Amino acid sequence: MPHTKTTILLPLLTLAVLAAGGGLLLDYVNNLTRDDISNNRRAATLQVLRQIVPGPDNNDIFHDLIEITEPGYFGKGREVTVFRSRENGDALGVVYYPVIAEAYNGPVELGIGVSLDGTITGVRVMREQETEGLGAEVYQQKSDWILTFNGLSFSQVPRDQWNVRSENGYFDQISGATITSRSVINAVRNTLDYHHLAGDNLYK
């Protein structure tokens, strides 16, 4: 039986429709997955940052924010979000995130909470790439080293002492990870420097 144009084109059209439909379905699933991953990552980030928020606050801190770019304090081209903590409209302090410390194996992302008077309410490592057993000890799940900053300010530890103890500074260093320790200390110190410079402008 001879093939007509219709009998030849019909299977081709069917395949084309199925391929197009499959492509659209795949895009839809990818978009859903991408949104889920993004939302889960955001939720996890906010949960950790909540641990270091100056408080007790009663504002919607995760929508009360500003974006800053200050190359002299946070690195060239790096944008930092400043989450603002308030109680009944009165400023309590802020959380800076992400603050990047250039460690031995790559960047370490920090969240840094600072009260209105310049006291650190907490520092947390949000992401790091350090070697297990060495620089990875900076991560709060691995050791308590990062908690060293809690409650500190320049009035308690003068600015020129914000270094590792082996270099005449105030802070102990992570064993075998002097570079990472020094980098995190510097990042926290620079954040305090900016906090004092910015003052009330952070809350406008």
PDB file of N, CA and C in Angstrom, residues 15-111:
ATOM      1  N   LEU A  15       5.238  12.741  17.279  1.00  0.00           N
ATOM      2  CA  LEU A  15       6.526  12.779  17.982  1.00  0.00           C
ATOM      3  C   LEU A  15       6.906  14.204  18.362  1.00  0.00           C
ATOM      4  N   ALA A  16       6.634  15.126  17.443  1.00  0.00           N
ATOM      5  CA  ALA A  16       6.970  16.528  17.711  1.00  0.00           C
ATOM      6  C   ALA A  16       6.161  17.060  18.882  1.00  0.00           C
ATOM      7  N   VAL A  17       4.860  16.731  18.912  1.00  0.00           N
ATOM      8  CA  VAL A  17       3.994  17.175  20.010  1.00  0.00           C
ATOM      9  C   VAL A  17       4.443  16.571  21.327  1.00  0.00           C
ATOM     10  N   LEU A  18       4.765  15.266  21.314  1.00  0.00           N
ATOM     11  CA  LEU A  18       5.228  14.599  22.539  1.00  0.00           C
ATOM     12  C   LEU A  18       6.536  15.197  23.035  1.00  0.00           C
ATOM     13  N   ALA A  19       7.447  15.475  22.094  1.00  0.00           N
ATOM     14  CA  ALA A  19       8.742  16.060  22.473  1.00  0.00           C
ATOM     15  C   ALA A  19       8.560  17.444  23.077  1.00  0.00           C
ATOM     16  N   ALA A  20       7.689  18.237  22.429  1.00  0.00           N
ATOM     17  CA  ALA A  20       7.434  19.588  22.940  1.00  0.00           C
ATOM     18  C   ALA A  20       6.789  19.527  24.313  1.00  0.00           C
ATOM     19  N   GLY A  21       5.806  18.618  24.461  1.00  0.00           N
ATOM     20  CA  GLY A  21       5.141  18.473  25.755  1.00  0.00           C
ATOM     21  C   GLY A  21       6.089  18.008  26.837  1.00  0.00           C
ATOM     22  N   GLY A  22       6.969  17.054  26.472  1.00  0.00           N
ATOM     23  CA  GLY A  22       7.950  16.569  27.442  1.00  0.00           C
ATOM     24  C   GLY A  22       8.913  17.661  27.862  1.00  0.00           C
ATOM     25  N   GLY A  23       9.315  18.494  26.894  1.00  0.00           N
ATOM     26  CA  GLY A  23      10.217  19.598  27.208  1.00  0.00           C
ATOM     27  C   GLY A  23       9.577  20.599  28.150  1.00  0.00           C
ATOM     28  N   LEU A  24       8.303  20.908  27.886  1.00  0.00           N
ATOM     29  CA  LEU A  24       7.595  21.841  28.763  1.00  0.00           C
ATOM     30  C   LEU A  24       7.432  21.276  30.167  1.00  0.00           C
ATOM     31  N   LEU A  25       7.124  19.974  30.246  1.00  0.00           N
ATOM     32  CA  LEU A  25       6.973  19.323  31.551  1.00  0.00           C
ATOM     33  C   LEU A  25       8.284  19.336  32.322  1.00  0.00           C
ATOM     34  N   LEU A  26       9.380  19.049  31.595  1.00  0.00           N
ATOM     35  CA  LEU A  26      10.697  19.052  32.236  1.00  0.00           C
ATOM     36  C   LEU A  26      11.054  20.449  32.759  1.00  0.00           C
ATOM     37  N   ASP A  27      10.768  21.471  31.966  1.00  0.00           N
ATOM     38  CA  ASP A  27      11.011  22.851  32.410  1.00  0.00           C
ATOM     39  C   ASP A  27      10.184  23.176  33.636  1.00  0.00           C
ATOM     40  N   TYR A  28       8.931  22.729  33.649  1.00  0.00           N
ATOM     41  CA  TYR A  28       8.044  22.996  34.776  1.00  0.00           C
ATOM     42  C   TYR A  28       8.569  22.342  36.050  1.00  0.00           C
ATOM     43  N   VAL A  29       8.971  21.067  35.938  1.00  0.00           N
ATOM     44  CA  VAL A  29       9.507  20.347  37.097  1.00  0.00           C
ATOM     45  C   VAL A  29      10.796  20.994  37.587  1.00  0.00           C
ATOM     46  N   ASN A  30      11.660  21.380  36.628  1.00  0.00           N
ATOM     47  CA  ASN A  30      12.917  22.042  37.014  1.00  0.00           C
ATOM     48  C   ASN A  30      12.660  23.350  37.757  1.00  0.00           C
ATOM     49  N   ASN A  31      11.675  24.110  37.276  1.00  0.00           N
ATOM     50  CA  ASN A  31      11.346  25.374  37.936  1.00  0.00           C
ATOM     51  C   ASN A  31      10.813  25.141  39.347  1.00  0.00           C
ATOM     52  N   LEU A  32       9.960  24.110  39.497  1.00  0.00           N
ATOM     53  CA  LEU A  32       9.443  23.788  40.824  1.00  0.00           C
ATOM     54  C   LEU A  32      10.567  23.370  41.763  1.00  0.00           C
ATOM     55  N   THR A  33      11.470  22.531  41.258  1.00  0.00           N
ATOM     56  CA  THR A  33      12.588  22.053  42.069  1.00  0.00           C
ATOM     57  C   THR A  33      13.505  23.206  42.449  1.00  0.00           C
ATOM     58  N   ARG A  34      13.779  24.080  41.468  1.00  0.00           N
ATOM     59  CA  ARG A  34      14.642  25.224  41.723  1.00  0.00           C
ATOM     60  C   ARG A  34      14.033  26.127  42.799  1.00  0.00           C
ATOM     61  N   ASP A  35      12.713  26.342  42.729  1.00  0.00           N
ATOM     62  CA  ASP A  35      12.043  27.161  43.732  1.00  0.00           C
ATOM     63  C   ASP A  35      12.110  26.505  45.106  1.00  0.00           C
ATOM     64  N   ASP A  36      11.909  25.178  45.154  1.00  0.00           N
ATOM     65  CA  ASP A  36      11.960  24.463  46.429  1.00  0.00           C
ATOM     66  C   ASP A  36      13.347  24.564  47.046  1.00  0.00           C
ATOM     67  N   ILE A  37      14.382  24.374  46.227  1.00  0.00           N
ATOM     68  CA  ILE A  37      15.755  24.454  46.718  1.00  0.00           C
ATOM     69  C   ILE A  37      16.052  25.852  47.233  1.00  0.00           C
ATOM     70  N   SER A  38      15.629  26.855  46.468  1.00  0.00           N
ATOM     71  CA  SER A  38      15.856  28.244  46.867  1.00  0.00           C
ATOM     72  C   SER A  38      15.132  28.565  48.175  1.00  0.00           C
ATOM     73  N   ASN A  39      13.891  28.125  48.291  1.00  0.00           N
ATOM     74  CA  ASN A  39      13.115  28.392  49.504  1.00  0.00           C
ATOM     75  C   ASN A  39      13.700  27.671  50.710  1.00  0.00           C
ATOM     76  N   ASN A  40      14.134  26.418  50.506  1.00  0.00           N
ATOM     77  CA  ASN A  40      14.730  25.651  51.604  1.00  0.00           C
ATOM     78  C   ASN A  40      16.038  26.284  52.061  1.00  0.00           C
ATOM     79  N   ARG A  41      16.832  26.746  51.107  1.00  0.00           N
ATOM     80  CA  ARG A  41      18.103  27.388  51.441  1.00  0.00           C
ATOM     81  C   ARG A  41      17.857  28.687  52.204  1.00  0.00           C
ATOM     82  N   ARG A  42      16.857  29.446  51.761  1.00  0.00           N
ATOM     83  CA  ARG A  42      16.520  30.702  52.438  1.00  0.00           C
ATOM     84  C   ARG A  42      16.037  30.418  53.861  1.00  0.00           C
ATOM     85  N   ALA A  43      15.180  29.406  54.011  1.00  0.00           N
ATOM     86  CA  ALA A  43      14.654  29.078  55.340  1.00  0.00           C
ATOM     87  C   ALA A  43      15.777  28.660  56.283  1.00  0.00           C
ATOM     88  N   ALA A  44      16.712  27.853  55.771  1.00  0.00           N
ATOM     89  CA  ALA A  44      17.829  27.412  56.596  1.00  0.00           C
ATOM     90  C   ALA A  44      18.720  28.590  56.990  1.00  0.00           C
ATOM     91  N   THR A  45      18.949  29.492  56.042  1.00  0.00           N
ATOM     92  CA  THR A  45      19.763  30.676  56.318  1.00  0.00           C
ATOM     93  C   THR A  45      19.115  31.547  57.388  1.00  0.00           C
ATOM     94  N   LEU A  46      17.823  31.803  57.237  1.00  0.00           N
ATOM     95  CA  LEU A  46      17.127  32.656  58.189  1.00  0.00           C
ATOM     96  C   LEU A  46      17.066  32.022  59.573  1.00  0.00           C
ATOM     97  N   GLN A  47      16.972  30.698  59.614  1.00  0.00           N
ATOM     98  CA  GLN A  47      16.935  30.008  60.907  1.00  0.00           C
ATOM     99  C   GLN A  47      18.240  30.217  61.671  1.00  0.00           C
ATOM    100  N   VAL A  48      19.357  30.134  60.961  1.00  0.00           N
ATOM    101  CA  VAL A  48      20.653  30.333  61.615  1.00  0.00           C
ATOM    102  C   VAL A  48      20.835  31.801  62.002  1.00  0.00           C
ATOM    103  N   LEU A  49      20.489  32.709  61.096  1.00  0.00           N
ATOM    104  CA  LEU A  49      20.642  34.128  61.394  1.00  0.00           C
ATOM    105  C   LEU A  49      19.786  34.541  62.579  1.00  0.00           C
ATOM    106  N   ARG A  50      18.650  33.878  62.772  1.00  0.00           N
ATOM    107  CA  ARG A  50      17.754  34.199  63.873  1.00  0.00           C
ATOM    108  C   ARG A  50      18.451  33.995  65.227  1.00  0.00           C
ATOM    109  N   GLN A  51      19.469  33.121  65.243  1.00  0.00           N
ATOM    110  CA  GLN A  51      20.185  32.835  66.489  1.00  0.00           C
ATOM    111  C   GLN A  51      21.040  34.010  66.960  1.00  0.00           C
ATOM    112  N   ILE A  52      21.361  34.927  66.050  1.00  0.00           N
ATOM    113  CA  ILE A  52      22.294  36.008  66.402  1.00  0.00           C
ATOM    114  C   ILE A  52      21.669  37.389  66.295  1.00  0.00           C
ATOM    115  N   VAL A  53      20.366  37.435  66.110  1.00  0.00           N
ATOM    116  CA  VAL A  53      19.672  38.719  65.990  1.00  0.00           C
ATOM    117  C   VAL A  53      19.656  39.421  67.347  1.00  0.00           C
ATOM    118  N   PRO A  54      20.055  40.704  67.395  1.00  0.00           N
ATOM    119  CA  PRO A  54      19.897  41.460  68.638  1.00  0.00           C
ATOM    120  C   PRO A  54      18.413  41.543  68.989  1.00  0.00           C
ATOM    121  N   GLY A  55      18.066  41.237  70.209  1.00  0.00           N
ATOM    122  CA  GLY A  55      16.647  41.212  70.540  1.00  0.00           C
ATOM    123  C   GLY A  55      16.436  41.353  72.037  1.00  0.00           C
ATOM    124  N   PRO A  56      15.193  41.113  72.487  1.00  0.00           N
ATOM    125  CA  PRO A  56      14.061  40.577  71.714  1.00  0.00           C
ATOM    126  C   PRO A  56      13.404  41.647  70.834  1.00  0.00           C
ATOM    127  N   ASP A  57      13.225  41.317  69.561  1.00  0.00           N
ATOM    128  CA  ASP A  57      12.612  42.272  68.642  1.00  0.00           C
ATOM    129  C   ASP A  57      11.183  41.852  68.348  1.00  0.00           C
ATOM    130  N   ASN A  58      10.414  42.774  67.787  1.00  0.00           N
ATOM    131  CA  ASN A  58       9.044  42.435  67.402  1.00  0.00           C
ATOM    132  C   ASN A  58       8.698  42.997  66.024  1.00  0.00           C
ATOM    133  N   ASN A  59       9.730  43.305  65.237  1.00  0.00           N
ATOM    134  CA  ASN A  59       9.475  43.725  63.854  1.00  0.00           C
ATOM    135  C   ASN A  59       9.707  42.541  62.922  1.00  0.00           C
ATOM    136  N   ASP A  60       9.342  42.695  61.685  1.00  0.00           N
ATOM    137  CA  ASP A  60       9.588  41.665  60.671  1.00  0.00           C
ATOM    138  C   ASP A  60      10.998  41.877  60.129  1.00  0.00           C
ATOM    139  N   ILE A  61      11.976  41.364  60.862  1.00  0.00           N
ATOM    140  CA  ILE A  61      13.379  41.682  60.578  1.00  0.00           C
ATOM    141  C   ILE A  61      13.802  41.259  59.175  1.00  0.00           C
ATOM    142  N   PHE A  62      13.220  40.204  58.660  1.00  0.00           N
ATOM    143  CA  PHE A  62      13.666  39.701  57.372  1.00  0.00           C
ATOM    144  C   PHE A  62      13.032  40.418  56.188  1.00  0.00           C
ATOM    145  N   HIS A  63      12.240  41.438  56.497  1.00  0.00           N
ATOM    146  CA  HIS A  63      11.784  42.363  55.463  1.00  0.00           C
ATOM    147  C   HIS A  63      12.197  43.796  55.785  1.00  0.00           C
ATOM    148  N   ASP A  64      12.722  44.000  56.992  1.00  0.00           N
ATOM    149  CA  ASP A  64      13.228  45.313  57.401  1.00  0.00           C
ATOM    150  C   ASP A  64      14.744  45.285  57.174  1.00  0.00           C
ATOM    151  N   LEU A  65      15.147  45.629  55.972  1.00  0.00           N
ATOM    152  CA  LEU A  65      16.553  45.463  55.609  1.00  0.00           C
ATOM    153  C   LEU A  65      17.000  46.513  54.608  1.00  0.00           C
ATOM    154  N   ILE A  66      18.316  46.640  54.504  1.00  0.00           N
ATOM    155  CA  ILE A  66      18.928  47.467  53.469  1.00  0.00           C
ATOM    156  C   ILE A  66      20.086  46.686  52.861  1.00  0.00           C
ATOM    157  N   GLU A  67      20.453  47.044  51.650  1.00  0.00           N
ATOM    158  CA  GLU A  67      21.602  46.439  50.980  1.00  0.00           C
ATOM    159  C   GLU A  67      22.720  47.470  50.923  1.00  0.00           C
ATOM    160  N   ILE A  68      23.927  47.046  51.298  1.00  0.00           N
ATOM    161  CA  ILE A  68      25.059  47.974  51.275  1.00  0.00           C
ATOM    162  C   ILE A  68      26.205  47.388  50.460  1.00  0.00           C
ATOM    163  N   THR A  69      26.995  48.264  49.888  1.00  0.00           N
ATOM    164  CA  THR A  69      28.223  47.886  49.192  1.00  0.00           C
ATOM    165  C   THR A  69      29.317  48.815  49.685  1.00  0.00           C
ATOM    166  N   GLU A  70      30.217  48.288  50.486  1.00  0.00           N
ATOM    167  CA  GLU A  70      31.285  49.081  51.080  1.00  0.00           C
ATOM    168  C   GLU A  70      32.615  48.356  50.873  1.00  0.00           C
ATOM    169  N   PRO A  71      33.286  48.608  49.729  1.00  0.00           N
ATOM    170  CA  PRO A  71      34.510  47.874  49.379  1.00  0.00           C
ATOM    171  C   PRO A  71      35.597  47.937  50.450  1.00  0.00           C
ATOM    172  N   GLY A  72      35.694  49.043  51.165  1.00  0.00           N
ATOM    173  CA  GLY A  72      36.745  49.176  52.160  1.00  0.00           C
ATOM    174  C   GLY A  72      36.554  48.296  53.377  1.00  0.00           C
ATOM    175  N   TYR A  73      35.333  47.765  53.543  1.00  0.00           N
ATOM    176  CA  TYR A  73      35.031  46.961  54.727  1.00  0.00           C
ATOM    177  C   TYR A  73      34.635  45.525  54.389  1.00  0.00           C
ATOM    178  N   PHE A  74      33.974  45.340  53.247  1.00  0.00           N
ATOM    179  CA  PHE A  74      33.430  44.024  52.919  1.00  0.00           C
ATOM    180  C   PHE A  74      33.969  43.438  51.619  1.00  0.00           C
ATOM    181  N   GLY A  75      34.879  44.130  50.971  1.00  0.00           N
ATOM    182  CA  GLY A  75      35.444  43.605  49.730  1.00  0.00           C
ATOM    183  C   GLY A  75      34.802  44.219  48.508  1.00  0.00           C
ATOM    184  N   LYS A  76      35.602  44.374  47.470  1.00  0.00           N
ATOM    185  CA  LYS A  76      35.151  45.019  46.242  1.00  0.00           C
ATOM    186  C   LYS A  76      34.048  44.214  45.569  1.00  0.00           C
ATOM    187  N   GLY A  77      32.976  44.913  45.212  1.00  0.00           N
ATOM    188  CA  GLY A  77      31.890  44.297  44.466  1.00  0.00           C
ATOM    189  C   GLY A  77      30.987  43.389  45.271  1.00  0.00           C
ATOM    190  N   ARG A  78      31.167  43.357  46.581  1.00  0.00           N
ATOM    191  CA  ARG A  78      30.369  42.464  47.410  1.00  0.00           C
ATOM    192  C   ARG A  78      29.237  43.228  48.086  1.00  0.00           C
ATOM    193  N   GLU A  79      28.045  42.696  47.927  1.00  0.00           N
ATOM    194  CA  GLU A  79      26.870  43.310  48.530  1.00  0.00           C
ATOM    195  C   GLU A  79      26.524  42.570  49.820  1.00  0.00           C
ATOM    196  N   VAL A  80      26.246  43.313  50.854  1.00  0.00           N
ATOM    197  CA  VAL A  80      25.889  42.738  52.153  1.00  0.00           C
ATOM    198  C   VAL A  80      24.493  43.210  52.523  1.00  0.00           C
ATOM    199  N   THR A  81      23.678  42.277  52.990  1.00  0.00           N
ATOM    200  CA  THR A  81      22.351  42.629  53.475  1.00  0.00           C
ATOM    201  C   THR A  81      22.438  42.943  54.964  1.00  0.00           C
ATOM    202  N   VAL A  82      21.809  44.033  55.359  1.00  0.00           N
ATOM    203  CA  VAL A  82      21.756  44.425  56.771  1.00  0.00           C
ATOM    204  C   VAL A  82      20.306  44.249  57.234  1.00  0.00           C
ATOM    205  N   PHE A  83      20.075  43.205  58.048  1.00  0.00           N
ATOM    206  CA  PHE A  83      18.761  42.952  58.629  1.00  0.00           C
ATOM    207  C   PHE A  83      18.649  43.765  59.927  1.00  0.00           C
ATOM    208  N   ARG A  84      17.593  44.560  60.047  1.00  0.00           N
ATOM    209  CA  ARG A  84      17.489  45.507  61.163  1.00  0.00           C
ATOM    210  C   ARG A  84      16.507  45.008  62.216  1.00  0.00           C
ATOM    211  N   SER A  85      16.977  44.952  63.446  1.00  0.00           N
ATOM    212  CA  SER A  85      16.179  44.470  64.576  1.00  0.00           C
ATOM    213  C   SER A  85      15.635  45.657  65.370  1.00  0.00           C
ATOM    214  N   ARG A  86      14.311  45.643  65.630  1.00  0.00           N
ATOM    215  CA  ARG A  86      13.681  46.746  66.359  1.00  0.00           C
ATOM    216  C   ARG A  86      12.655  46.192  67.357  1.00  0.00           C
ATOM    217  N   GLU A  87      12.455  46.931  68.412  1.00  0.00           N
ATOM    218  CA  GLU A  87      11.377  46.638  69.354  1.00  0.00           C
ATOM    219  C   GLU A  87      10.504  47.872  69.478  1.00  0.00           C
ATOM    220  N   ASN A  88       9.245  47.704  69.063  1.00  0.00           N
ATOM    221  CA  ASN A  88       8.295  48.833  69.069  1.00  0.00           C
ATOM    222  C   ASN A  88       8.851  50.042  68.324  1.00  0.00           C
ATOM    223  N   GLY A  89       9.576  49.771  67.253  1.00  0.00           N
ATOM    224  CA  GLY A  89      10.124  50.828  66.409  1.00  0.00           C
ATOM    225  C   GLY A  89      11.504  51.306  66.815  1.00  0.00           C
ATOM    226  N   ASP A  90      11.944  50.961  68.031  1.00  0.00           N
ATOM    227  CA  ASP A  90      13.267  51.384  68.496  1.00  0.00           C
ATOM    228  C   ASP A  90      14.344  50.403  68.035  1.00  0.00           C
ATOM    229  N   ALA A  91      15.450  50.930  67.517  1.00  0.00           N
ATOM    230  CA  ALA A  91      16.530  50.094  66.991  1.00  0.00           C
ATOM    231  C   ALA A  91      17.202  49.309  68.113  1.00  0.00           C
ATOM    232  N   LEU A  92      17.452  48.023  67.853  1.00  0.00           N
ATOM    233  CA  LEU A  92      18.176  47.159  68.777  1.00  0.00           C
ATOM    234  C   LEU A  92      19.548  46.764  68.243  1.00  0.00           C
ATOM    235  N   GLY A  93      19.642  46.647  66.932  1.00  0.00           N
ATOM    236  CA  GLY A  93      20.889  46.236  66.307  1.00  0.00           C
ATOM    237  C   GLY A  93      20.623  45.668  64.933  1.00  0.00           C
ATOM    238  N   VAL A  94      21.621  45.032  64.359  1.00  0.00           N
ATOM    239  CA  VAL A  94      21.503  44.513  62.995  1.00  0.00           C
ATOM    240  C   VAL A  94      22.230  43.184  62.870  1.00  0.00           C
ATOM    241  N   VAL A  95      21.923  42.491  61.770  1.00  0.00           N
ATOM    242  CA  VAL A  95      22.688  41.313  61.356  1.00  0.00           C
ATOM    243  C   VAL A  95      23.224  41.576  59.957  1.00  0.00           C
ATOM    244  N   TYR A  96      24.520  41.413  59.787  1.00  0.00           N
ATOM    245  CA  TYR A  96      25.170  41.554  58.484  1.00  0.00           C
ATOM    246  C   TYR A  96      25.333  40.173  57.853  1.00  0.00           C
ATOM    247  N   TYR A  97      24.877  40.045  56.587  1.00  0.00           N
ATOM    248  CA  TYR A  97      25.033  38.762  55.889  1.00  0.00           C
ATOM    249  C   TYR A  97      24.918  38.965  54.374  1.00  0.00           C
ATOM    250  N   PRO A  98      25.777  38.331  53.567  1.00  0.00           N
ATOM    251  CA  PRO A  98      26.947  37.561  53.989  1.00  0.00           C
ATOM    252  C   PRO A  98      28.186  38.448  54.102  1.00  0.00           C
ATOM    253  N   VAL A  99      28.937  38.238  55.157  1.00  0.00           N
ATOM    254  CA  VAL A  99      30.259  38.845  55.279  1.00  0.00           C
ATOM    255  C   VAL A  99      31.266  37.749  54.913  1.00  0.00           C
ATOM    256  N   ILE A 100      32.151  38.046  53.953  1.00  0.00           N
ATOM    257  CA  ILE A 100      33.055  37.025  53.422  1.00  0.00           C
ATOM    258  C   ILE A 100      34.435  37.130  54.062  1.00  0.00           C
ATOM    259  N   ALA A 101      34.899  36.003  54.590  1.00  0.00           N
ATOM    260  CA  ALA A 101      36.275  35.891  55.071  1.00  0.00           C
ATOM    261  C   ALA A 101      37.032  35.021  54.077  1.00  0.00           C
ATOM    262  N   GLU A 102      38.121  35.551  53.534  1.00  0.00           N
ATOM    263  CA  GLU A 102      38.906  34.801  52.551  1.00  0.00           C
ATOM    264  C   GLU A 102      39.834  33.840  53.285  1.00  0.00           C
ATOM    265  N   ALA A 103      39.395  32.611  53.465  1.00  0.00           N
ATOM    266  CA  ALA A 103      40.133  31.616  54.225  1.00  0.00           C
ATOM    267  C   ALA A 103      41.086  30.830  53.326  1.00  0.00           C
ATOM    268  N   TYR A 104      41.739  29.840  53.895  1.00  0.00           N
ATOM    269  CA  TYR A 104      42.796  29.111  53.189  1.00  0.00           C
ATOM    270  C   TYR A 104      42.288  28.384  51.941  1.00  0.00           C
ATOM    271  N   ASN A 105      41.144  27.718  52.058  1.00  0.00           N
ATOM    272  CA  ASN A 105      40.619  26.933  50.937  1.00  0.00           C
ATOM    273  C   ASN A 105      39.517  27.629  50.160  1.00  0.00           C
ATOM    274  N   GLY A 106      39.251  28.872  50.482  1.00  0.00           N
ATOM    275  CA  GLY A 106      38.196  29.588  49.776  1.00  0.00           C
ATOM    276  C   GLY A 106      37.385  30.444  50.730  1.00  0.00           C
ATOM    277  N   PRO A 107      36.347  31.099  50.219  1.00  0.00           N
ATOM    278  CA  PRO A 107      35.573  32.033  51.038  1.00  0.00           C
ATOM    279  C   PRO A 107      34.747  31.330  52.114  1.00  0.00           C
ATOM    280  N   VAL A 108      34.662  31.964  53.263  1.00  0.00           N
ATOM    281  CA  VAL A 108      33.786  31.539  54.353  1.00  0.00           C
ATOM    282  C   VAL A 108      32.710  32.611  54.505  1.00  0.00           C
ATOM    283  N   GLU A 109      31.444  32.215  54.409  1.00  0.00           N
ATOM    284  CA  GLU A 109      30.332  33.155  54.543  1.00  0.00           C
ATOM    285  C   GLU A 109      29.915  33.254  56.007  1.00  0.00           C
ATOM    286  N   LEU A 110      29.889  34.477  56.507  1.00  0.00           N
ATOM    287  CA  LEU A 110      29.541  34.716  57.904  1.00  0.00           C
ATOM    288  C   LEU A 110      28.263  35.525  58.028  1.00  0.00           C
ATOM    289  N   GLY A 111      27.500  35.257  59.071  1.00  0.00           N
ATOM    290  CA  GLY A 111      26.445  36.132  59.527  1.00  0.00           C
ATOM    291  C   GLY A 111      26.911  36.736  60.838  1.00  0.00           C
TER     292      GLY A 111
END
